[in-house]
XYZ file of C-alpha atoms in Angstrom:
78
model
C 121.388 96.979 53.004
C 122.041 99.625 55.809
C 124.251 99.271 58.925
C 121.222 98.813 61.126
C 119.332 96.579 58.718
C 122.427 93.961 58.900
C 122.434 93.697 62.421
C 118.870 91.994 62.233
C 116.730 94.668 63.812
C 116.106 98.494 63.340
C 117.004 101.056 65.846
C 113.230 101.926 66.373
C 112.692 98.301 67.243
C 115.243 98.453 70.207
C 113.966 97.357 73.510
C 113.796 100.990 75.545
C 115.537 101.183 78.900
C 112.943 101.677 81.735
C 114.367 104.585 83.807
C 112.708 106.758 86.498
C 111.616 109.851 85.356
C 112.519 111.375 88.227
C 116.018 109.929 89.151
C 116.906 108.231 86.039
C 117.413 105.069 87.865
C 116.655 101.833 86.173
C 113.308 100.330 87.415
C 112.996 97.324 85.401
C 109.612 95.361 85.535
C 109.215 97.022 89.400
C 108.505 100.551 87.764
C 105.095 102.376 88.395
C 103.405 104.204 85.702
C 101.580 107.242 86.931
C 98.331 108.922 85.712
C 100.534 111.607 83.977
C 102.144 108.939 81.828
C 105.551 108.758 83.308
C 106.963 105.770 84.656
C 108.816 106.407 88.243
C 110.670 104.311 90.777
C 109.234 103.344 94.305
C 110.595 106.588 95.949
C 108.976 108.904 92.970
C 105.707 107.007 92.491
C 103.625 109.235 94.584
C 102.257 112.313 93.043
C 103.777 114.691 95.688
C 107.080 113.052 95.303
C 107.322 114.279 91.784
C 105.837 117.356 89.362
C 102.931 115.352 88.492
C 100.994 117.204 85.776
C 97.900 115.289 86.408
C 94.464 116.894 88.005
C 93.182 114.597 90.438
C 90.482 116.932 91.601
C 89.422 117.747 88.088
C 89.191 113.903 87.337
C 87.344 113.291 90.625
C 84.590 115.999 89.934
C 83.925 114.476 86.460
C 83.763 111.004 87.767
C 81.155 112.045 90.580
C 79.414 113.972 88.070
C 79.240 111.369 85.626
C 77.824 108.505 88.147
C 75.160 110.728 89.648
C 73.097 112.612 86.904
C 71.077 115.138 87.955
C 67.281 113.838 88.578
C 64.472 116.535 88.005
C 60.888 115.691 88.138
C 58.501 116.418 85.479
C 56.374 119.422 86.362
C 52.546 119.055 87.442
C 49.955 120.741 85.174
C 47.021 121.522 87.139
């Protein structure tokens, strides 16, 4: 039996401490998960307050293209 197993839980099973990715402040349950996948405090939750890697313009374009398909009428044969 190893030392980590003697304590009753493995090191991989330890509860991770939730910290802001910008200032490393502990956020607990009040943390905000950004679309880029990081966790932030109330000061750094907006994309302009942290270096956000999520492309909001491309996501908006894809959503509009997906919701509004191109409607093309069939040609009239005379």
